[in-house]
Each structure stands twice: as C-alpha cells, then as structure tokens.
Short mmCIF file of C-alpha atoms in Angstrom, two decimals:
data_model
loop_
_atom_site.label_atom_id
_atom_site.label_comp_id
_atom_site.label_asym_id
_atom_site.label_seq_id
_atom_site.Cartn_x
_atom_site.Cartn_y
_atom_site.Cartn_z
CA UNK P 1 50.80 -109.86 61.93
CA UNK P 2 48.15 -108.11 64.03
CA UNK P 3 48.99 -105.01 66.08
CA UNK P 4 48.33 -106.89 69.35
CA UNK P 5 50.71 -109.72 68.38
CA UNK P 6 53.48 -107.18 67.58
CA UNK P 7 53.12 -105.56 70.99
CA UNK P 8 53.37 -108.97 72.72
CA UNK P 9 56.58 -109.77 70.80
CA UNK P 10 58.10 -106.43 71.85
CA UNK P 11 57.31 -107.07 75.53
CA UNK P 12 58.81 -110.55 75.39
CA UNK P 13 62.01 -109.12 73.90
CA UNK P 14 62.35 -106.65 76.80
CA UNK P 15 62.31 -109.50 79.31
CA UNK P 16 60.14 -110.20 82.34
CA UNK P 17 59.31 -107.16 84.50
CA UNK P 18 60.89 -104.76 81.99
CA UNK P 19 59.62 -102.35 79.39
CA UNK P 20 61.57 -100.90 76.47
CA UNK P 21 61.66 -97.42 78.06
CA UNK P 22 61.79 -98.34 81.75
CA UNK P 23 63.64 -96.03 84.21
CA UNK P 24 63.42 -92.32 83.34
CA UNK P 25 61.45 -92.94 80.15
CA UNK P 26 64.41 -93.32 77.78
CA UNK P 27 67.10 -95.86 77.22
CA UNK P 28 70.76 -94.82 77.74
CA UNK P 29 73.25 -96.54 75.50
CA UNK P 30 76.55 -97.32 77.16
CA UNK P 31 79.32 -95.39 75.44
CA UNK P 32 82.59 -96.99 74.70
CA UNK P 33 85.28 -95.83 77.14
CA UNK P 34 82.72 -94.52 79.67
CA UNK P 35 84.27 -96.66 82.38
CA UNK P 36 86.86 -93.85 82.92
CA UNK P 37 84.21 -91.28 83.90
CA UNK P 38 84.31 -89.79 87.43
CA UNK P 39 81.91 -91.06 90.06
CA UNK P 40 80.65 -89.37 93.20
CA UNK P 41 83.12 -91.47 95.19
CA UNK P 42 86.12 -90.61 93.01
CA UNK P 43 85.25 -86.90 93.08
CA UNK P 44 84.89 -87.00 96.85
CA UNK P 45 88.33 -88.56 97.19
CA UNK P 46 89.90 -85.56 95.45
CA UNK P 47 88.36 -82.93 97.73
CA UNK P 48 90.83 -81.22 100.09
CA UNK P 49 91.47 -77.98 101.96
CA UNK P 50 93.19 -75.14 100.12
CA UNK P 51 95.62 -73.12 102.22
CA UNK P 52 95.52 -69.33 101.98
CA UNK P 53 99.18 -69.34 100.91
CA UNK P 54 98.46 -71.77 98.09
CA UNK P 55 95.54 -69.65 96.90
CA UNK P 56 97.50 -66.40 96.82
CA UNK P 57 100.55 -68.03 95.25
CA UNK P 58 98.33 -68.68 92.21
CA UNK P 59 96.46 -65.36 92.50
CA UNK P 60 99.26 -63.04 93.52
CA UNK P 61 97.81 -60.25 91.34
CA UNK P 62 95.17 -59.79 94.06
CA UNK P 63 97.94 -58.70 96.45
CA UNK P 64 99.65 -56.27 94.08
CA UNK P 65 102.29 -58.60 92.60
CA UNK P 66 100.86 -58.71 89.08
CA UNK P 67 103.93 -57.32 87.27
CA UNK P 68 107.63 -56.91 88.15
CA UNK P 69 107.53 -53.11 88.49
CA UNK P 70 104.54 -53.09 90.82
CA UNK P 71 105.91 -56.08 92.78
CA UNK P 72 108.98 -54.08 93.83
CA UNK P 73 106.81 -51.18 94.98
CA UNK P 74 104.42 -53.48 96.89
CA UNK P 75 107.27 -55.23 98.70
CA UNK P 76 108.82 -51.92 99.79
CA UNK P 77 105.41 -50.51 100.78
CA UNK P 78 104.51 -53.46 103.02
CA UNK P 79 107.86 -53.37 104.82
CA UNK P 80 107.79 -49.58 105.35
CA UNK P 81 104.16 -49.66 106.57
CA UNK P 82 105.03 -52.31 109.16
CA UNK P 83 108.05 -50.32 110.32
CA UNK P 84 106.02 -47.13 110.77
CA UNK P 85 103.26 -48.93 112.69
CA UNK P 86 105.77 -50.61 115.01
CA UNK P 87 107.69 -47.40 115.75
CA UNK P 88 104.57 -45.34 116.45
CA UNK P 89 103.03 -48.00 118.67
CA UNK P 90 106.26 -48.17 120.69
CA UNK P 91 106.51 -44.36 120.95
CA UNK P 92 109.70 -44.12 118.86
CA UNK P 93 110.31 -41.43 116.23
CA UNK P 94 110.80 -43.58 113.12
CA UNK P 95 114.09 -43.68 111.26
CA UNK P 96 113.84 -45.95 108.23
CA UNK P 97 116.46 -46.90 105.66
CA UNK P 98 115.36 -48.29 102.29
CA UNK P 99 117.88 -49.73 99.82
CA UNK P 100 117.40 -51.45 96.46
CA UNK P 101 120.28 -53.29 94.78
CA UNK P 102 120.40 -54.81 91.32
CA UNK P 103 121.74 -58.37 91.60
CA UNK P 104 121.10 -59.59 88.06
CA UNK P 105 118.89 -59.28 85.04
CA UNK P 106 115.46 -58.27 86.41
CA UNK P 107 116.60 -59.34 89.88
CA UNK P 108 116.65 -56.91 92.78
CA UNK P 109 117.37 -57.14 96.48
CA UNK P 110 115.17 -54.90 98.62
CA UNK P 111 116.33 -54.05 102.13
CA UNK P 112 114.30 -52.12 104.73
CA UNK P 113 115.60 -51.37 108.23
CA UNK P 114 113.94 -49.46 111.07
CA UNK P 115 114.79 -48.37 114.61
CA UNK P 116 111.60 -49.82 116.08
CA UNK P 117 111.14 -52.04 119.15
CA UNK P 118 112.22 -55.20 117.32
CA UNK P 119 110.42 -58.55 117.20
CA UNK P 120 110.46 -61.29 119.82
CA UNK P 121 112.45 -64.26 118.51
CA UNK P 122 109.59 -66.76 118.62
CA UNK P 123 107.34 -64.50 116.50
CA UNK P 124 109.76 -63.75 113.65
CA UNK P 125 109.03 -66.90 111.56
CA UNK P 126 105.24 -66.49 111.75
CA UNK P 127 105.24 -62.76 110.96
CA UNK P 128 107.30 -63.18 107.79
CA UNK P 129 106.33 -66.73 106.82
CA UNK P 130 102.60 -67.12 107.44
CA UNK P 131 99.77 -65.33 105.65
CA UNK P 132 96.87 -63.92 107.70
CA UNK P 133 99.00 -63.70 110.83
CA UNK P 134 99.08 -60.39 112.68
CA UNK P 135 97.86 -58.29 115.57
CA UNK P 136 95.70 -55.68 113.79
CA UNK P 137 92.81 -57.55 112.20
CA UNK P 138 90.70 -57.99 115.34
CA UNK P 139 91.04 -54.50 116.77
CA UNK P 140 89.31 -51.25 115.86
CA UNK P 141 92.16 -48.77 115.80
CA UNK P 142 93.72 -46.73 113.03
CA UNK P 143 96.79 -48.44 111.58
CA UNK P 144 98.41 -48.92 108.19
CA UNK P 145 98.29 -52.71 108.17
CA UNK P 146 94.98 -54.51 108.57
CA UNK P 147 94.96 -58.10 107.35
CA UNK P 148 98.29 -59.69 108.29
CA UNK P 149 99.04 -60.55 104.65
CA UNK P 150 101.40 -57.90 103.26
CA UNK P 151 104.99 -58.64 104.30
CA UNK P 152 104.52 -62.42 104.23
CA UNK P 153 103.07 -62.10 100.72
CA UNK P 154 106.21 -60.20 99.68
CA UNK P 155 108.30 -63.06 101.13
CA UNK P 156 106.22 -65.57 99.18
CA UNK P 157 106.61 -63.61 95.93
CA UNK P 158 110.39 -63.49 96.37
CA UNK P 159 110.44 -67.23 97.04
CA UNK P 160 108.29 -67.99 93.97
CA UNK P 161 110.35 -65.87 91.56
CA UNK P 162 113.89 -66.51 92.81
CA UNK P 163 113.68 -69.58 95.05
CA UNK P 164 115.61 -67.73 97.74
CA UNK P 165 114.51 -67.32 101.37
CA UNK P 166 113.68 -64.06 103.13
CA UNK P 167 116.39 -62.88 105.53
CA UNK P 168 115.38 -61.11 108.77
CA UNK P 169 117.50 -59.50 111.46
CA UNK P 170 115.80 -58.20 114.60
CA UNK P 171 116.89 -56.98 118.00
CA UNK P 172 114.74 -55.92 120.95
CA UNK P 173 117.46 -54.43 123.18
CA UNK P 174 121.13 -53.49 123.11
CA UNK P 175 121.64 -55.91 126.00
CA UNK P 176 120.47 -58.84 123.89
CA UNK P 177 121.83 -60.32 120.66
CA UNK P 178 120.11 -59.82 117.36
CA UNK P 179 118.29 -62.82 115.90
CA UNK P 180 118.84 -63.75 112.27
CA UNK P 181 116.41 -65.97 110.35
CA UNK P 182 116.26 -67.16 106.77
CA UNK P 183 112.68 -68.25 106.10
CA UNK P 184 110.65 -69.82 103.34
CA UNK P 185 106.88 -70.43 103.26
CA UNK P 186 105.33 -73.87 102.94
CA UNK P 187 102.45 -72.79 100.72
CA UNK P 188 100.62 -76.12 101.11
CA UNK P 189 100.36 -75.71 104.89
CA UNK P 190 100.72 -71.91 105.18
CA UNK P 191 103.55 -72.38 107.65
CA UNK P 192 107.07 -70.95 107.83
CA UNK P 193 110.06 -73.20 107.21
CA UNK P 194 113.29 -72.07 108.84
CA UNK P 195 116.23 -72.47 106.45
CA UNK P 196 118.77 -70.98 108.83
CA UNK P 197 118.86 -69.21 112.19
CA UNK P 198 121.56 -67.80 114.42
CA UNK P 199 122.22 -65.13 117.03
CA UNK P 200 124.22 -62.06 115.95
CA UNK P 201 125.56 -60.38 119.11
CA UNK P 202 127.68 -57.81 117.21
CA UNK P 203 124.92 -56.32 114.99
CA UNK P 204 125.72 -52.62 114.73
CA UNK P 205 122.19 -51.43 115.58
CA UNK P 206 120.96 -51.26 119.18
CA UNK P 207 117.41 -52.27 118.26
CA UNK P 208 115.11 -52.56 115.28
CA UNK P 209 114.29 -54.91 112.44
CA UNK P 210 115.80 -55.42 108.99
CA UNK P 211 114.23 -57.50 106.21
CA UNK P 212 115.87 -58.49 102.92
CA UNK P 213 113.95 -60.02 100.02
CA UNK P 214 115.38 -60.89 96.62
CA UNK P 215 112.73 -60.90 93.89
CA UNK P 216 112.10 -60.71 90.19
CA UNK P 217 111.36 -57.04 89.64
CA UNK P 218 111.84 -54.02 87.43
CA UNK P 219 113.00 -50.62 88.62
CA UNK P 220 111.65 -47.59 86.76
CA UNK P 221 111.20 -44.01 87.87
CA UNK P 222 107.92 -42.17 87.39
CA UNK P 223 104.51 -41.53 88.93
CA UNK P 224 104.02 -45.16 90.04
CA UNK P 225 107.55 -45.86 91.22
CA UNK P 226 109.23 -46.63 94.53
CA UNK P 227 110.76 -43.14 94.42
CA UNK P 228 107.33 -41.49 94.22
CA UNK P 229 105.90 -43.75 96.95
CA UNK P 230 108.70 -42.84 99.36
CA UNK P 231 108.37 -39.11 98.55
CA UNK P 232 104.65 -39.20 99.29
CA UNK P 233 105.21 -41.33 102.42
CA UNK P 234 107.53 -38.64 103.79
CA UNK P 235 104.91 -36.01 102.93
CA UNK P 236 102.11 -37.81 104.81
CA UNK P 237 104.33 -38.67 107.79
CA UNK P 238 106.07 -35.43 108.85
CA UNK P 239 107.64 -37.19 111.86
CA UNK P 240 109.50 -39.70 109.63
CA UNK P 241 113.24 -39.54 108.90
CA UNK P 242 113.76 -41.56 105.71
CA UNK P 243 116.94 -42.50 103.85
CA UNK P 244 116.64 -44.06 100.41
CA UNK P 245 119.38 -45.63 98.28
CA UNK P 246 118.25 -46.37 94.73
CA UNK P 247 119.67 -49.00 92.34
CA UNK P 248 121.28 -46.30 90.16
CA UNK P 249 123.42 -45.01 93.04
CA UNK P 250 121.34 -42.02 94.14
CA UNK P 251 120.91 -41.34 97.85
CA UNK P 252 117.95 -39.28 99.00
CA UNK P 253 117.23 -38.20 102.55
CA UNK P 254 113.90 -36.89 103.78
CA UNK P 255 114.30 -35.00 107.04
CA UNK P 256 111.38 -35.00 109.46
CA UNK P 257 109.45 -31.72 109.67
CA UNK P 258 107.90 -32.64 113.04
CA UNK P 259 109.86 -33.69 116.12
CA UNK P 260 106.86 -35.23 117.86
CA UNK P 261 104.91 -38.38 117.20
CA UNK P 262 101.23 -38.03 116.31
CA UNK P 263 98.85 -38.83 119.20
CA UNK P 264 98.39 -42.55 119.66
CA UNK P 265 94.96 -43.71 118.43
CA UNK P 266 92.92 -45.58 121.03
CA UNK P 267 91.32 -48.95 120.45
CA UNK P 268 87.50 -48.89 120.54
CA UNK P 269 84.75 -51.48 120.68
CA UNK P 270 82.51 -52.04 117.65
CA UNK P 271 79.50 -49.80 117.22
CA UNK P 272 76.12 -51.63 117.16
CA UNK P 273 75.10 -49.98 113.89
CA UNK P 274 78.16 -51.37 112.14
CA UNK P 275 77.56 -55.11 112.64
CA UNK P 276 75.51 -57.59 110.64
CA UNK P 277 73.12 -60.26 111.86
CA UNK P 278 75.56 -63.13 111.45
CA UNK P 279 78.25 -61.28 113.39
CA UNK P 280 75.76 -60.46 116.16
CA UNK P 281 74.78 -64.14 116.48
CA UNK P 282 78.44 -65.15 116.65
CA UNK P 283 79.12 -62.56 119.36
CA UNK P 284 76.09 -63.70 121.38
CA UNK P 285 77.36 -67.29 121.49
CA UNK P 286 80.99 -66.29 122.22
CA UNK P 287 80.44 -63.64 124.91
CA UNK P 288 81.50 -64.33 128.51
CA UNK P 289 78.72 -62.07 129.84
CA UNK P 290 75.77 -63.78 131.46
CA UNK P 291 73.03 -61.27 130.70
CA UNK P 292 71.88 -59.63 127.48
CA UNK P 293 72.14 -56.21 129.11
CA UNK P 294 75.74 -56.86 130.12
CA UNK P 295 76.52 -58.11 126.62
CA UNK P 296 75.17 -54.95 125.00
CA UNK P 297 76.88 -52.52 127.37
CA UNK P 298 80.26 -54.28 127.52
CA UNK P 299 80.73 -55.62 123.98
CA UNK P 300 79.73 -52.42 122.13
CA UNK P 301 80.55 -48.74 122.26
CA UNK P 302 77.94 -46.03 122.94
CA UNK P 303 75.44 -48.43 124.60
CA UNK P 304 74.53 -47.32 128.12
CA UNK P 305 72.40 -49.31 130.57
CA UNK P 306 69.36 -47.21 129.63
CA UNK P 307 69.90 -47.77 125.91
CA UNK P 308 70.45 -51.50 126.47
CA UNK P 309 67.10 -51.77 128.28
CA UNK P 310 65.39 -49.82 125.49
CA UNK P 311 66.83 -52.20 122.88
CA UNK P 312 65.67 -55.24 124.87
CA UNK P 313 62.15 -53.81 125.16
CA UNK P 314 61.93 -53.16 121.41
CA UNK P 315 63.13 -56.72 120.73
CA UNK P 316 60.67 -58.16 123.28
CA UNK P 317 63.53 -59.79 125.19
CA UNK P 318 64.35 -59.77 128.89
CA UNK P 319 67.42 -57.76 129.88
CA UNK P 320 68.63 -60.65 132.07
CA UNK P 321 68.32 -63.25 129.28
CA UNK P 322 71.34 -65.45 128.74
CA UNK P 323 73.01 -64.41 125.45
CA UNK P 324 74.04 -67.98 124.57
CA UNK P 325 70.42 -69.17 124.75
CA UNK P 326 69.02 -66.58 122.30
CA UNK P 327 67.66 -68.32 119.20
CA UNK P 328 67.96 -67.15 115.59
CA UNK P 329 64.49 -65.55 115.49
CA UNK P 330 65.22 -63.69 118.72
CA UNK P 331 68.60 -62.60 117.33
CA UNK P 332 66.81 -61.22 114.29
CA UNK P 333 64.47 -59.19 116.51
CA UNK P 334 67.44 -57.94 118.54
CA UNK P 335 69.28 -56.92 115.37
CA UNK P 336 66.27 -54.95 114.09
CA UNK P 337 65.79 -53.30 117.50
CA UNK P 338 69.44 -52.17 117.55
CA UNK P 339 69.11 -50.51 114.14
CA UNK P 340 65.83 -48.84 115.17
CA UNK P 341 67.41 -47.31 118.27
CA UNK P 342 69.12 -43.95 117.96
CA UNK P 343 72.63 -44.18 119.42
CA UNK P 344 75.54 -41.77 119.71
CA UNK P 345 78.11 -41.91 116.96
CA UNK P 346 81.19 -44.00 117.77
CA UNK P 347 84.13 -42.30 119.53
CA UNK P 348 86.69 -40.68 117.25
CA UNK P 349 89.85 -40.88 119.37
CA UNK P 350 90.61 -44.11 117.51
CA UNK P 351 91.63 -42.10 114.42
CA UNK P 352 94.38 -39.50 114.17
CA UNK P 353 94.48 -37.23 111.10
CA UNK P 354 97.72 -35.61 109.95
CA UNK P 355 96.46 -32.13 110.85
CA UNK P 356 96.16 -28.98 108.76
CA UNK P 357 99.40 -27.34 109.92
CA UNK P 358 101.61 -30.41 109.43
CA UNK P 359 99.98 -31.25 106.12
CA UNK P 360 100.65 -27.72 104.83
CA UNK P 361 104.23 -27.80 106.14
CA UNK P 362 104.89 -31.07 104.32
CA UNK P 363 103.23 -29.77 101.17
CA UNK P 364 105.40 -26.64 101.19
CA UNK P 365 108.51 -28.81 101.49
CA UNK P 366 107.66 -30.88 98.43
CA UNK P 367 105.75 -28.44 96.16
CA UNK P 368 106.84 -24.90 95.25
CA UNK P 369 103.50 -23.13 94.72
CA UNK P 370 102.07 -19.64 95.07
CA UNK P 371 99.09 -20.55 97.24
CA UNK P 372 98.44 -23.29 99.82
CA UNK P 373 95.32 -24.26 101.76
CA UNK P 374 94.00 -27.25 103.69
CA UNK P 375 90.98 -28.38 105.68
CA UNK P 376 90.03 -31.22 108.00
CA UNK P 377 86.43 -32.41 108.05
CA UNK P 378 84.68 -33.35 111.32
CA UNK P 379 84.70 -37.13 111.97
CA UNK P 380 81.92 -39.09 110.26
CA UNK P 381 80.72 -42.71 110.22
CA UNK P 382 80.17 -45.41 107.60
CA UNK P 383 78.73 -48.81 108.63
CA UNK P 384 79.48 -47.94 112.24
CA UNK P 385 83.17 -47.25 111.51
CA UNK P 386 84.45 -43.74 112.26
CA UNK P 387 86.53 -42.01 109.59
CA UNK P 388 87.89 -38.55 108.88
CA UNK P 389 88.84 -36.77 105.66
CA UNK P 390 91.42 -34.03 105.17
CA UNK P 391 92.39 -32.23 101.99
CA UNK P 392 95.27 -29.91 101.07
CA UNK P 393 95.75 -27.93 97.84
CA UNK P 394 98.70 -26.14 96.26
CA UNK P 395 98.12 -23.76 93.34
CA UNK P 396 100.34 -21.88 90.92
CA UNK P 397 104.07 -21.32 91.31
CA UNK P 398 106.19 -24.05 89.72
CA UNK P 399 103.26 -26.48 89.40
CA UNK P 400 102.83 -27.61 85.80
CA UNK P 401 99.96 -25.54 84.30
CA UNK P 402 99.41 -27.97 81.42
CA UNK P 403 97.58 -31.26 81.66
CA UNK P 404 95.40 -32.64 84.46
CA UNK P 405 95.90 -31.75 88.10
CA UNK P 406 98.15 -33.87 90.31
CA UNK P 407 96.01 -35.93 92.73
CA UNK P 408 97.74 -37.62 95.67
CA UNK P 409 95.59 -40.21 97.45
CA UNK P 410 96.29 -41.44 100.99
CA UNK P 411 94.59 -43.93 103.31
CA UNK P 412 95.81 -44.02 106.91
CA UNK P 413 98.91 -42.06 105.85
CA UNK P 414 99.77 -44.61 103.11
CA UNK P 415 100.11 -43.39 99.47
CA UNK P 416 97.83 -45.07 96.92
CA UNK P 417 99.59 -45.09 93.54
CA UNK P 418 97.62 -47.67 91.57
CA UNK P 419 93.96 -48.20 90.57
CA UNK P 420 93.25 -44.46 90.58
CA UNK P 421 90.19 -44.74 88.34
CA UNK P 422 88.61 -47.33 90.67
CA UNK P 423 89.03 -45.20 93.80
CA UNK P 424 86.31 -43.24 95.58
CA UNK P 425 88.80 -40.38 96.11
CA UNK P 426 89.22 -39.93 92.35
CA UNK P 427 85.50 -40.18 91.67
CA UNK P 428 84.68 -37.64 94.37
CA UNK P 429 87.29 -35.22 93.02
CA UNK P 430 85.86 -35.49 89.50
CA UNK P 431 82.30 -34.99 90.79
CA UNK P 432 83.23 -31.52 92.08
CA UNK P 433 82.37 -28.80 89.57
CA UNK P 434 85.79 -27.12 89.40
CA UNK P 435 84.55 -24.52 86.91
CA UNK P 436 82.85 -22.79 89.87
CA UNK P 437 86.37 -22.15 91.21
CA UNK P 438 87.85 -20.85 87.95
CA UNK P 439 89.60 -24.17 87.17
CA UNK P 440 89.14 -25.73 83.72
CA UNK P 441 87.31 -29.07 83.60
CA UNK P 442 85.68 -31.16 80.89
CA UNK P 443 82.52 -33.10 81.69
CA UNK P 444 83.25 -36.31 83.62
CA UNK P 445 87.02 -35.83 83.74
CA UNK P 446 89.73 -34.51 86.03
CA UNK P 447 90.28 -30.74 86.01
CA UNK P 448 93.32 -29.21 84.35
CA UNK P 449 95.64 -26.51 85.60
CA UNK P 450 98.54 -25.76 88.01
CA UNK P 451 96.99 -27.59 90.97
CA UNK P 452 98.16 -30.28 93.40
CA UNK P 453 95.43 -31.96 95.48
CA UNK P 454 96.08 -34.18 98.49
CA UNK P 455 93.21 -36.26 99.93
CA UNK P 456 93.72 -38.33 103.09
CA UNK P 457 91.13 -40.77 104.48
CA UNK P 458 91.78 -41.96 108.04
CA UNK P 459 89.69 -44.75 109.56
CA UNK P 460 89.79 -47.72 111.90
CA UNK P 461 88.91 -49.86 108.87
CA UNK P 462 89.52 -48.38 105.43
CA UNK P 463 87.21 -50.15 102.94
CA UNK P 464 89.62 -51.08 100.18
CA UNK P 465 88.35 -52.60 96.94
CA UNK P 466 90.85 -55.50 97.07
CA UNK P 467 93.59 -57.09 99.16
CA UNK P 468 96.23 -55.00 97.38
CA UNK P 469 94.87 -51.91 99.23
CA UNK P 470 95.20 -49.46 96.34
CA UNK P 471 91.68 -48.01 96.00
CA UNK P 472 89.00 -46.92 98.49
CA UNK P 473 85.53 -48.40 97.98
CA UNK P 474 82.64 -46.17 96.90
CA UNK P 475 80.73 -45.73 100.16
CA UNK P 476 78.34 -42.76 99.86
CA UNK P 477 79.28 -41.41 103.31
CA UNK P 478 82.99 -41.36 102.46
CA UNK P 479 82.46 -39.82 99.03
CA UNK P 480 80.27 -37.08 100.49
CA UNK P 481 82.92 -36.06 103.03
CA UNK P 482 85.66 -36.05 100.39
CA UNK P 483 83.55 -33.93 98.10
CA UNK P 484 82.74 -31.40 100.84
CA UNK P 485 86.40 -31.10 101.85
CA UNK P 486 87.55 -30.64 98.25
CA UNK P 487 84.82 -28.04 97.66
CA UNK P 488 85.91 -26.05 100.73
CA UNK P 489 89.51 -25.90 99.52
CA UNK P 490 88.31 -25.28 95.97
CA UNK P 491 86.42 -22.18 97.08
CA UNK P 492 89.60 -20.78 98.61
CA UNK P 493 91.52 -21.48 95.41
CA UNK P 494 88.74 -19.76 93.44
CA UNK P 495 89.02 -16.71 95.68
CA UNK P 496 92.79 -16.67 95.16
CA UNK P 497 92.38 -16.91 91.39
CA UNK P 498 89.85 -14.03 91.50
CA UNK P 499 92.29 -11.91 93.51
CA UNK P 500 95.04 -12.62 91.01
CA UNK P 501 92.77 -11.75 88.10
CA UNK P 502 91.63 -8.51 89.74
CA UNK P 503 95.24 -7.59 90.47
CA UNK P 504 96.23 -8.36 86.88
CA UNK P 505 93.34 -6.30 85.54
CA UNK P 506 94.23 -3.39 87.84
CA UNK P 507 97.84 -3.60 86.70
CA UNK P 508 96.73 -3.56 83.07
CA UNK P 509 94.57 -0.45 83.62
CA UNK P 510 97.30 1.26 85.60
CA UNK P 511 99.78 0.59 82.82
CA UNK P 512 97.33 1.99 80.29
CA UNK P 513 96.64 5.18 82.29
CA UNK P 514 100.31 5.74 83.07
CA UNK P 515 101.02 6.09 79.35
CA UNK P 516 99.02 9.38 79.33
CA UNK P 517 100.33 10.97 82.54
CA UNK P 518 103.10 12.77 80.65
CA UNK P 519 100.61 14.14 78.09
CA UNK P 520 98.29 15.35 80.86
CA UNK P 521 101.17 17.16 82.59
CA UNK P 522 102.13 18.88 79.31
CA UNK P 523 98.53 19.93 78.67
CA UNK P 524 98.29 21.45 82.18
CA UNK P 525 101.59 23.27 81.62
CA UNK P 526 100.24 24.82 78.43
CA UNK P 527 97.04 25.93 80.18
CA UNK P 528 98.65 27.33 83.33
CA UNK P 529 101.99 28.38 81.87
CA UNK P 530 103.94 26.60 84.65
CA UNK P 531 107.65 25.94 84.47
CA UNK P 532 109.20 22.62 83.48
CA UNK P 533 110.01 21.96 87.17
CA UNK P 534 106.33 22.42 88.08
CA UNK P 535 105.36 20.13 85.21
CA UNK P 536 107.70 17.44 86.60
CA UNK P 537 106.10 17.77 90.04
CA UNK P 538 102.60 17.44 88.54
CA UNK P 539 103.67 14.33 86.67
CA UNK P 540 105.10 12.73 89.85
CA UNK P 541 101.95 13.64 91.82
CA UNK P 542 99.68 12.06 89.23
CA UNK P 543 101.85 8.92 89.16
CA UNK P 544 101.71 8.70 92.97
CA UNK P 545 97.92 9.09 92.95
CA UNK P 546 97.66 6.30 90.39
CA UNK P 547 99.80 3.97 92.52
CA UNK P 548 97.75 4.68 95.67
CA UNK P 549 94.43 4.16 93.91
CA UNK P 550 95.42 0.67 92.70
CA UNK P 551 97.29 -0.57 95.77
#
C-alpha cells in the first residue's frame, strides 16, 4: 500500500469534516465513571455566603479559644474589658465582681458583674449573640474593645463546648426591672436566638450588667492565668475596685488606689495621612458635603481651609468640585497631593495614658522593690493614628534576681499575657542594650536580673497581630517610642545600680580601714605617752572621721 493510500484510509476512518487530532490537537479518551465529575453549573449551585459566626466557629483559635485554659482567660478578659469601658464612658467608678465555679469535669461557669449603666433591653440579644456588632469600630477614640467580636465569641465558645445558652441580667435604673435573657447564636445567620427572657424586678443590684457563660475550660494558676490577668488589670486601672472568687475557694479583693476616673478620651476625625486610596474613594462617594473643600475640612482632622485649597491646587482639582463626581484618576491625584502636603499631627486628647504617678503607685502596691521609676513619652503617630507609650520599672527588693526580667505588656490598659515573642513590646525591650545600664543580657535575648518592666501602649487603634488581641504589630514608629521610653528608665536604673555599687565599695573600704583604727590609736599612745582615756578618745575621733568621710 502506498503512503498516499494509507493517509486517505485514515481520513475516511475519522469521518467527514474530522481529523484524528481535531480540537486542541490531541484526542481525549472518555474515562469510565467520569459522568460524576463536577461541572461549572454544579459548582455554581454550591456557592453560598459564609457568615462571620460560622467562620469563627471553625477558626476559634483566631479569637483566643484555642485551648481550654486560654479559653477561660479570654472569656473573663472580654467581659471585664466591656465592663470597664461601659463604666468609664458613663462616668461611674467601676466595681467589678468576677467568679469562677467548677460545675463538672473540665466544665466551669464564669460570672462577671459590674455596676455600669446597664444595657437597653432591645440591645442585649445583639450585643451577646451577634459577632461584629458594637459601637467602637467606627470611631477614633481610645477604648479597650475595638471590633465587636469579643463577648459574643465567648458566648459562641460556651455554646459550642457545652450546648448551653449565655445568661445575661441587666438593669439601667433602680426604678426599672432588670431584664434576663438566655441567648444562643445561630452561627449560620450570625443572629441571636432567644431561649428565654423575663423581667426580674427584685434583682438585688440597682443597676449594672451580669453575664454567665458555662464552657469547657481548665483552671490553672501561673503567669498566663486568670489570676495573673486580674492582678495586672488592677495594676493598670488604679480606679478599679475588683473582687475575685476563684474555683478553689479563694477570695481576693483589689482596692482602688485612685478615687477619680481618668479623663474621658475625646473622639476625633481621621487624619488624612492615615487613610488609603480605597478608603478615600469610599469617603468621597459617601460624604454629604457638596464641595471638595468642605469634604476635606469637615471629614478630616487638622485640615484648615487654607490647607484644603493647597491640596486641591496640588491635585489640579477645583475646590468647589463635587466629591461624588471625582473619578478614580482624580482620586489618585488627590491622594498623592494629601500625602505631599505637610499637616499638623492629629490631636492627642483622644488617648489617655495611665500617668506616671498612678502607674508608680500601682506598681508599689503589687511589687516590693528597692527602686521605682517611670516615664511617659510625648504622643506620636503611626499611619495617622495617635499613640502614646509609658514605661515603669521596679528594681531590687523582693524581685527574683535569678532568671529573665518580668515584662508586663499592656495595650489600652489591657494586659497581654499570650504571644509575647510575637509582640513589638517584647522585641523593642530586647533591642535595648541593657548592659549599658549594668543589667546582664545575652545577645538577642531578654535581660536577666531583679527587674520588673511595665510597658503600656495607648492608642485610638492598637495594631494587633490577630483578632485575639494578644500582641502589638511591629510598626517602626511604635517600636521606636517603646525603645526610647525603656532606655530612659534603664538609664535611671543604671544610675541606681552605680550608686549601690559605690556605696557597697565605700562600705567595704570603711570596714577595712576600721580594722586598723585601734592599732593606730595604740601607736599614737606609745609615741605621745598619753593615758588610756586619751587613747580611747583618739580612737573614737578617728572612727567619727571615717564615718563622716564615707557618708
């Protein structure tokens, strides 16, 4: 058979209009059972929204509920933080009671009650039964809570591990009854489901809120325990009166060392240097202002009419342009012009540090040391957000001289007990060369010695590394301020150590010289022939001169 005849036979076998390798150049053999494979239509039919509650119920480790011991601490922390925020915002000196009861094997009931303003009845289900529901996310003002996740996440964890609802009692006035709710979370819809509700007119407390959550947990004492969290919370909040009842029957009471509330932080508008292009475009389309100049002066802080006109000129835009009509390219020019314009730093009355005096007073109450010092840095800015750093140190005394120093980290007055190695506070403390201050330190590690260090970062928006809010992100501006504050206190500690060493050396020399005073007096007596009484006087005189010379 000729080659041409063979090719004609092959074409005839393929059929009219077809070639053996038509399509993408290769033939695909149909596999047996391939009829069960997914198609674009079948995959599209399975697509659906995922609620935030459903996501976090499967990823609860992101919120700090990754193990039973930490879950108990996180639940208590979220409830106490909410109570402190509510009391301070209402102008009430906080009185908080925390109780933990063992109700079974690895089962605990946590109860937190405050004397705050209470919660309006209609808001109780959403606050405790809906994630990402709160009043603090959209405002720039220092507060402990930020995202509206914490206490509802604790409710969800209790529901997932025990199947039991969260119980809430709240009262807004002694003239009104308390409202009791038992709530569960519908994780598919991220909505609260009311299991039971009733009015309680004879609740013994005139006002306030009480939350009870039963959960799978483990109670252990130690550096990362509920006990340590509450001790540090009392230290960072001198105006707090706290009563704690532990599962093993102990009752601890932390009296307030300040009888006045800290100044109330003021809410501020965002600073232009802290926004991104996408946020700027969103604000332009949502603003009620009719001119670009009005938008810049009214929606942002530190933008005067003169600065607004300067920004518009740099962006080649008219000051009376309608914000809603500004296109993406024009928004890009406006964004660049804002960042090229020198503006005043944002106002700092939106943050309230603890203060050097109160921080030292609290430190003296909790740590028995020989030397105390503290400092508060001037306010600074990261990404347009104002923040302030304060540091306090305690040295010597009863502080353990062996092992690494004790580092207490705080963010907006809240203790941070986990993820220490991932925190900017820890990194900044390690980066300080403590050997300059006579404190032992190995390369790249924490110093060792009888030292307690407290670092507090206050900001309208603390940049945490995760939703569990246990570590501060490594922003260079924040780390620089922490390092400078620690160095300032470190220098004072170094001076104190030098004074102690000089005093010890002087005491050693004085003790050495005093051994020969008697021999000197005897030698003088032999030379001058004085009486024993005169010799005694010479000896006392020499001893007095030695004391005065070393005092």
